Amino acid sequence: VVSKAYFFLGRHDRARVCTREEVELCGQLGDREGYAKSLNNLGLIALEEGDYHSALEHLLACFNYVAHSGLQLYALTSACLVNIGTLYKELQDSPKAAQYLALGIEAAVNAGDIETEIAGLTGLGMLLREDRQFEKAMQQFSRALQLAQQHSKPQHEAELLDNLGQVYTELGEYAPARQKFTDALRLARLLGASPSEVNALINLGRLELREGRPAVAVKHLEAGLKRARTTDRPKSVLSGSELLAEAYSRLGNTPKHLFYLQETLRLERLVKFEEHQQKTRDFSHQLESERTKHQAEAYRLLNEAAQQAKRQAEDEVQQQTHELELARREVVMRLGIAAEY
């Protein structure tokens, strides 16, 4: 419960620490279901942090553990599939993302897991939106929103309202977009959901800029940036700073424009550095995995060679034994012939 609360508030560092403690505790207590769920949660936290190697490692560990444990955790299996699909979406592998999300949604429907079905539909909607298939994206978001409202899932509802607002913005339908963002913001503030509040404020600011109202945009963006700095969302801080630089430029406020422009450049370098560090870690993990795989292959080949040498030696011994037996029989036969004479 504590780890989930931290995750909900965008405190991924604390959520990760608590979840690792849950993994250890469940392992010690023999709580197999809790252990599997904690592995999935670690994968989800790593996914939110952009640590894709760790995310895939934990999600696959969860999926394989459930598959081989005999536990009938159909809802958890569907959650794993949806999370893996979301991971591939972040890695920009659309075919695999669509495949796993579809499998996860189907598994969630069969398991009666509404929350995972909503998450899967949301992920699929985002994938379609990124592919600029806006009408199809809206269908997925609307279906998910209907489920969230029917089953009282306000956190998902806030996220889906924001996603629908983004689709309307892309379609140039600004009035419904503003309404969706405003509804998402109201709900996020009621829930105390910082990530959803940040998204709604920044998207409202972006919308106001599109409509030529930079002064109104600044109000939303300043508030969004302030909230973003309290969460583990450096990309949201970057987006807010970039949009504020543009807003102040339009307002003719040169000092503020230059300040946020410099802040944007600093954050871009920071984000790129972190992405480079993450890619380096992923590459190191990949190299280690390849080294281990090649080492295992080398041991396999050596073992095969040893087994082949052993079989060859046994064959040679058998051949020599056979030849000695033939020689012995010939000697005995000749001795017998000699004795007759």
XYZ file of C-alpha atoms in Angstrom:
341
model
C 0.000 0.000 0.000
C 2.825 2.415 0.907
C 4.722 1.763 -2.334
C 1.524 2.252 -4.358
C 0.902 5.591 -2.621
C 4.424 6.790 -3.421
C 4.013 5.699 -7.054
C 0.669 7.484 -7.267
C 2.321 10.692 -5.991
C 5.160 10.413 -8.526
C 7.781 9.546 -5.862
C 9.315 6.693 -7.821
C 12.499 6.580 -5.739
C 10.578 5.858 -2.529
C 8.176 3.510 -4.353
C 11.145 1.491 -5.633
C 12.711 1.157 -2.164
C 9.421 0.034 -0.596
C 8.706 -2.443 -3.397
C 12.148 -4.038 -3.106
C 11.482 -4.504 0.594
C 8.155 -6.137 -0.321
C 9.950 -8.550 -2.686
C 12.364 -9.606 0.078
C 9.612 -9.928 2.688
C 7.329 -11.976 0.409
C 10.260 -14.239 -0.452
C 11.014 -14.831 3.228
C 7.353 -15.486 4.090
C 6.794 -17.757 1.106
C 4.082 -15.443 -0.209
C 4.333 -16.448 -3.875
C 1.474 -14.256 -5.057
C 2.840 -11.186 -3.259
C 6.318 -11.934 -4.616
C 5.029 -12.083 -8.209
C 3.015 -8.865 -7.826
C 6.015 -7.056 -6.369
C 8.150 -8.094 -9.365
C 5.522 -6.631 -11.689
C 5.440 -3.418 -9.632
C 9.235 -3.081 -9.814
C 8.962 -3.391 -13.582
C 6.268 -0.722 -13.669
C 8.358 1.686 -11.566
C 11.421 1.133 -13.775
C 9.229 1.721 -16.837
C 8.058 5.077 -15.460
C 11.687 6.033 -14.751
C 12.801 5.132 -18.275
C 15.017 2.265 -17.096
C 13.793 -0.071 -19.825
C 16.333 -2.853 -19.307
C 15.400 -3.182 -15.638
C 11.698 -2.891 -16.513
C 11.852 -5.737 -19.034
C 13.947 -7.855 -16.657
C 11.392 -7.565 -13.823
C 8.312 -7.900 -16.027
C 9.630 -11.038 -17.716
C 10.693 -12.406 -14.324
C 7.123 -11.891 -13.091
C 5.566 -13.426 -16.207
C 7.859 -16.483 -16.130
C 7.445 -16.937 -12.369
C 3.651 -17.008 -12.674
C 3.793 -19.275 -15.742
C 5.978 -21.888 -13.999
C 4.627 -21.624 -10.456
C 1.202 -23.079 -11.167
C -0.420 -19.986 -9.654
C -3.667 -19.047 -11.379
C -3.000 -15.309 -11.353
C -4.775 -14.404 -14.566
C -5.174 -10.730 -13.654
C -1.445 -10.405 -12.913
C -0.576 -12.144 -16.182
C -2.728 -9.644 -18.085
C -1.058 -6.748 -16.218
C 2.389 -8.091 -17.161
C 1.405 -8.302 -20.830
C 0.048 -4.736 -20.833
C 3.168 -3.426 -19.091
C 5.439 -5.206 -21.588
C 3.352 -3.675 -24.391
C 3.775 -0.231 -22.824
C 7.520 -0.850 -22.582
C 7.758 -1.655 -26.292
C 5.730 1.498 -27.012
C 8.362 3.547 -25.180
C 11.059 1.738 -27.166
C 9.147 2.768 -30.328
C 8.606 -0.834 -31.398
C 4.985 -0.349 -32.505
C 4.316 -3.896 -33.818
C 5.427 -5.571 -30.587
C 3.690 -2.914 -28.503
C 0.382 -3.464 -30.312
C 0.783 -7.247 -30.044
C 1.381 -7.312 -26.277
C -1.236 -4.647 -25.531
C -3.859 -6.588 -27.497
C -2.918 -9.819 -25.683
C -3.044 -8.014 -22.348
C -6.463 -6.486 -23.041
C -7.859 -9.882 -24.089
C -6.407 -11.541 -20.969
C -7.805 -8.747 -18.773
C -11.302 -9.144 -20.246
C -11.150 -12.923 -19.661
C -9.946 -12.390 -16.081
C -12.530 -9.669 -15.382
C -9.682 -7.275 -14.509
C -11.167 -3.833 -15.236
C -8.120 -1.847 -14.126
C -5.744 -3.674 -16.473
C -8.256 -3.493 -19.321
C -8.374 0.286 -18.848
C -4.564 0.475 -18.762
C -4.300 -1.622 -21.926
C -6.856 0.459 -23.811
C -5.062 3.629 -22.678
C -1.714 2.303 -23.916
C -3.238 1.290 -27.247
C -4.842 4.732 -27.581
C -1.507 6.434 -26.961
C 0.161 4.186 -29.531
C -2.482 5.103 -32.124
C -2.232 8.808 -31.245
C 1.543 8.759 -31.736
C 0.896 7.140 -35.125
C -1.521 10.053 -35.834
C -4.517 7.740 -36.084
C -6.557 10.181 -34.024
C -10.053 8.794 -34.609
C -8.994 5.271 -33.627
C -7.104 6.650 -30.628
C -10.216 8.504 -29.492
C -12.236 5.273 -29.696
C -9.812 3.485 -27.351
C -9.645 6.406 -24.892
C -13.436 6.812 -24.892
C -13.968 3.097 -24.250
C -11.462 3.184 -21.403
C -13.002 6.367 -19.941
C -16.432 4.747 -19.940
C -15.043 1.778 -17.978
C -13.223 4.092 -15.531
C -16.406 6.057 -14.840
C -18.593 2.941 -14.532
C -16.228 1.267 -12.073
C -15.147 4.361 -10.091
C -11.501 4.573 -11.163
C -10.886 8.333 -10.792
C -7.104 8.171 -11.247
C -7.549 6.506 -14.642
C -10.385 8.931 -15.416
C -8.107 11.953 -14.929
C -5.432 10.442 -17.161
C -7.952 9.557 -19.884
C -9.551 13.014 -19.861
C -6.080 14.460 -20.415
C -5.367 12.006 -23.253
C -8.662 12.853 -24.940
C -7.811 16.551 -24.598
C -4.545 15.921 -26.436
C -6.389 14.177 -29.294
C -8.880 17.043 -29.599
C -5.950 19.496 -29.625
C -4.281 17.622 -32.494
C -7.588 17.656 -34.388
C -7.835 21.440 -33.900
C -10.996 21.119 -31.807
C -9.904 23.472 -29.033
C -13.193 23.934 -27.122
C -13.644 20.221 -26.239
C -9.883 19.967 -25.650
C -10.011 22.765 -23.058
C -12.989 21.116 -21.358
C -11.203 17.761 -21.114
C -8.034 19.336 -19.705
C -10.050 21.389 -17.197
C -11.979 18.306 -16.043
C -8.719 16.332 -15.754
C -7.127 19.130 -13.696
C -10.114 19.382 -11.336
C -10.133 15.629 -10.752
C -6.352 15.405 -10.333
C -6.409 18.121 -7.675
C -9.229 16.364 -5.819
C -7.154 13.158 -5.821
C -3.851 14.862 -5.031
C -2.420 13.174 -8.125
C 0.641 15.273 -8.984
C 1.591 13.616 -12.330
C -1.949 14.009 -13.719
C -2.117 17.598 -12.470
C 1.220 18.412 -14.132
C 0.086 16.929 -17.455
C -3.219 18.836 -17.425
C -1.588 22.180 -16.581
C 1.137 21.873 -19.227
C -1.354 20.750 -21.866
C -3.666 23.666 -21.001
C -0.704 26.016 -21.393
C 0.178 24.492 -24.758
C -3.439 24.871 -25.894
C -3.591 28.537 -24.876
C -0.406 29.193 -26.836
C -1.958 27.583 -29.906
C -4.961 29.855 -29.538
C -2.769 32.947 -29.212
C -3.244 33.646 -25.486
C 0.311 33.638 -24.070
C -0.634 35.488 -20.842
C -3.186 32.794 -19.940
C -0.689 30.114 -21.003
C 1.922 31.474 -18.568
C -0.503 31.091 -15.657
C -0.995 27.375 -16.356
C 2.627 26.686 -17.286
C 4.125 28.347 -14.193
C 1.792 26.290 -11.977
C 2.566 23.113 -13.922
C 6.304 23.686 -13.749
C 6.141 24.274 -9.990
C 4.305 20.949 -9.492
C 6.564 19.111 -11.958
C 9.626 20.002 -9.878
C 8.128 18.086 -6.926
C 7.906 14.839 -8.944
C 10.405 12.576 -10.698
C 9.462 13.950 -14.133
C 12.421 15.793 -15.716
C 10.806 15.676 -19.172
C 7.724 17.485 -17.833
C 9.993 20.186 -16.362
C 11.701 20.455 -19.759
C 8.353 20.771 -21.605
C 7.142 23.438 -19.179
C 10.347 25.468 -19.493
C 10.325 25.259 -23.295
C 6.702 26.423 -23.507
C 7.315 29.252 -21.016
C 10.261 30.475 -23.095
C 7.927 30.665 -26.096
C 5.119 32.347 -24.101
C 7.388 35.061 -22.652
C 8.902 35.637 -26.091
C 5.418 36.356 -27.474
C 4.724 38.684 -24.547
C 7.960 40.605 -25.252
C 9.356 39.813 -21.801
C 12.984 39.370 -22.841
C 14.519 38.643 -19.369
C 11.986 35.882 -18.656
C 12.309 34.552 -22.194
C 16.115 34.322 -21.890
C 15.851 32.772 -18.420
C 13.572 29.951 -19.576
C 15.500 29.543 -22.809
C 18.690 28.958 -20.801
C 16.765 26.648 -18.467
C 15.479 24.701 -21.484
C 19.000 24.268 -22.879
C 20.303 23.180 -19.457
C 17.490 20.638 -19.035
C 17.929 19.332 -22.589
C 21.587 18.640 -21.829
C 20.614 16.988 -18.539
C 17.927 14.793 -20.135
C 20.239 13.834 -22.995
C 23.022 13.034 -20.522
C 20.658 10.834 -18.483
C 19.430 9.137 -21.660
C 23.065 8.562 -22.682
C 23.845 7.138 -19.242
C 20.803 4.869 -19.487
C 21.801 3.696 -22.971
C 25.312 3.028 -21.667
C 23.899 0.954 -18.799
C 21.605 -0.898 -21.203
C 24.544 -1.549 -23.532
C 26.641 -2.792 -20.606
C 23.833 -5.130 -19.571
C 23.561 -6.316 -23.165
C 27.322 -6.944 -23.374
C 27.245 -8.817 -20.071
C 24.296 -10.858 -21.295
C 26.116 -11.642 -24.533
C 29.300 -12.509 -22.627
C 27.369 -14.842 -20.338
C 25.587 -16.370 -23.336
C 28.864 -16.896 -25.198
C 30.489 -18.248 -22.053
C 27.633 -20.709 -21.653
C 27.965 -21.625 -25.326
C 31.705 -22.146 -24.864
C 31.093 -24.428 -21.877
C 28.499 -26.306 -23.927
C 30.931 -26.789 -26.805
C 33.710 -27.855 -24.436
C 31.357 -30.303 -22.769
C 30.289 -31.678 -26.151
C 33.943 -32.017 -27.151
C 34.727 -33.815 -23.892
C 31.752 -36.141 -24.346
C 32.774 -36.817 -27.942
C 36.353 -37.536 -26.864
C 35.023 -39.875 -24.166
C 32.823 -41.718 -26.671
C 35.721 -41.942 -29.123
C 38.003 -43.338 -26.407
C 35.335 -45.884 -25.405
C 34.921 -46.896 -29.058
C 38.677 -47.325 -29.387
C 38.796 -49.440 -26.212
C 35.923 -51.575 -27.508
C 37.675 -51.962 -30.864
C 40.930 -52.895 -29.174
C 39.096 -55.357 -26.899
C 37.392 -56.902 -29.909
C 40.691 -57.194 -31.760
C 42.355 -58.758 -28.692
C 39.486 -61.243 -28.391
C 39.884 -62.197 -32.051
C 43.609 -62.568 -31.560
C 43.051 -64.707 -28.439
C 40.647 -66.994 -30.303
C 43.111 -67.390 -33.163
C 45.889 -68.325 -30.714
C 43.662 -70.848 -28.974
C 42.612 -72.344 -32.307
C 46.232 -72.667 -33.474
C 47.245 -74.238 -30.173
C 44.441 -76.741 -30.581
C 45.551 -77.613 -34.092
C 49.151 -77.973 -32.901
C 48.063 -80.325 -30.076
C 46.347 -82.653 -32.590
C 49.584 -83.146 -34.380
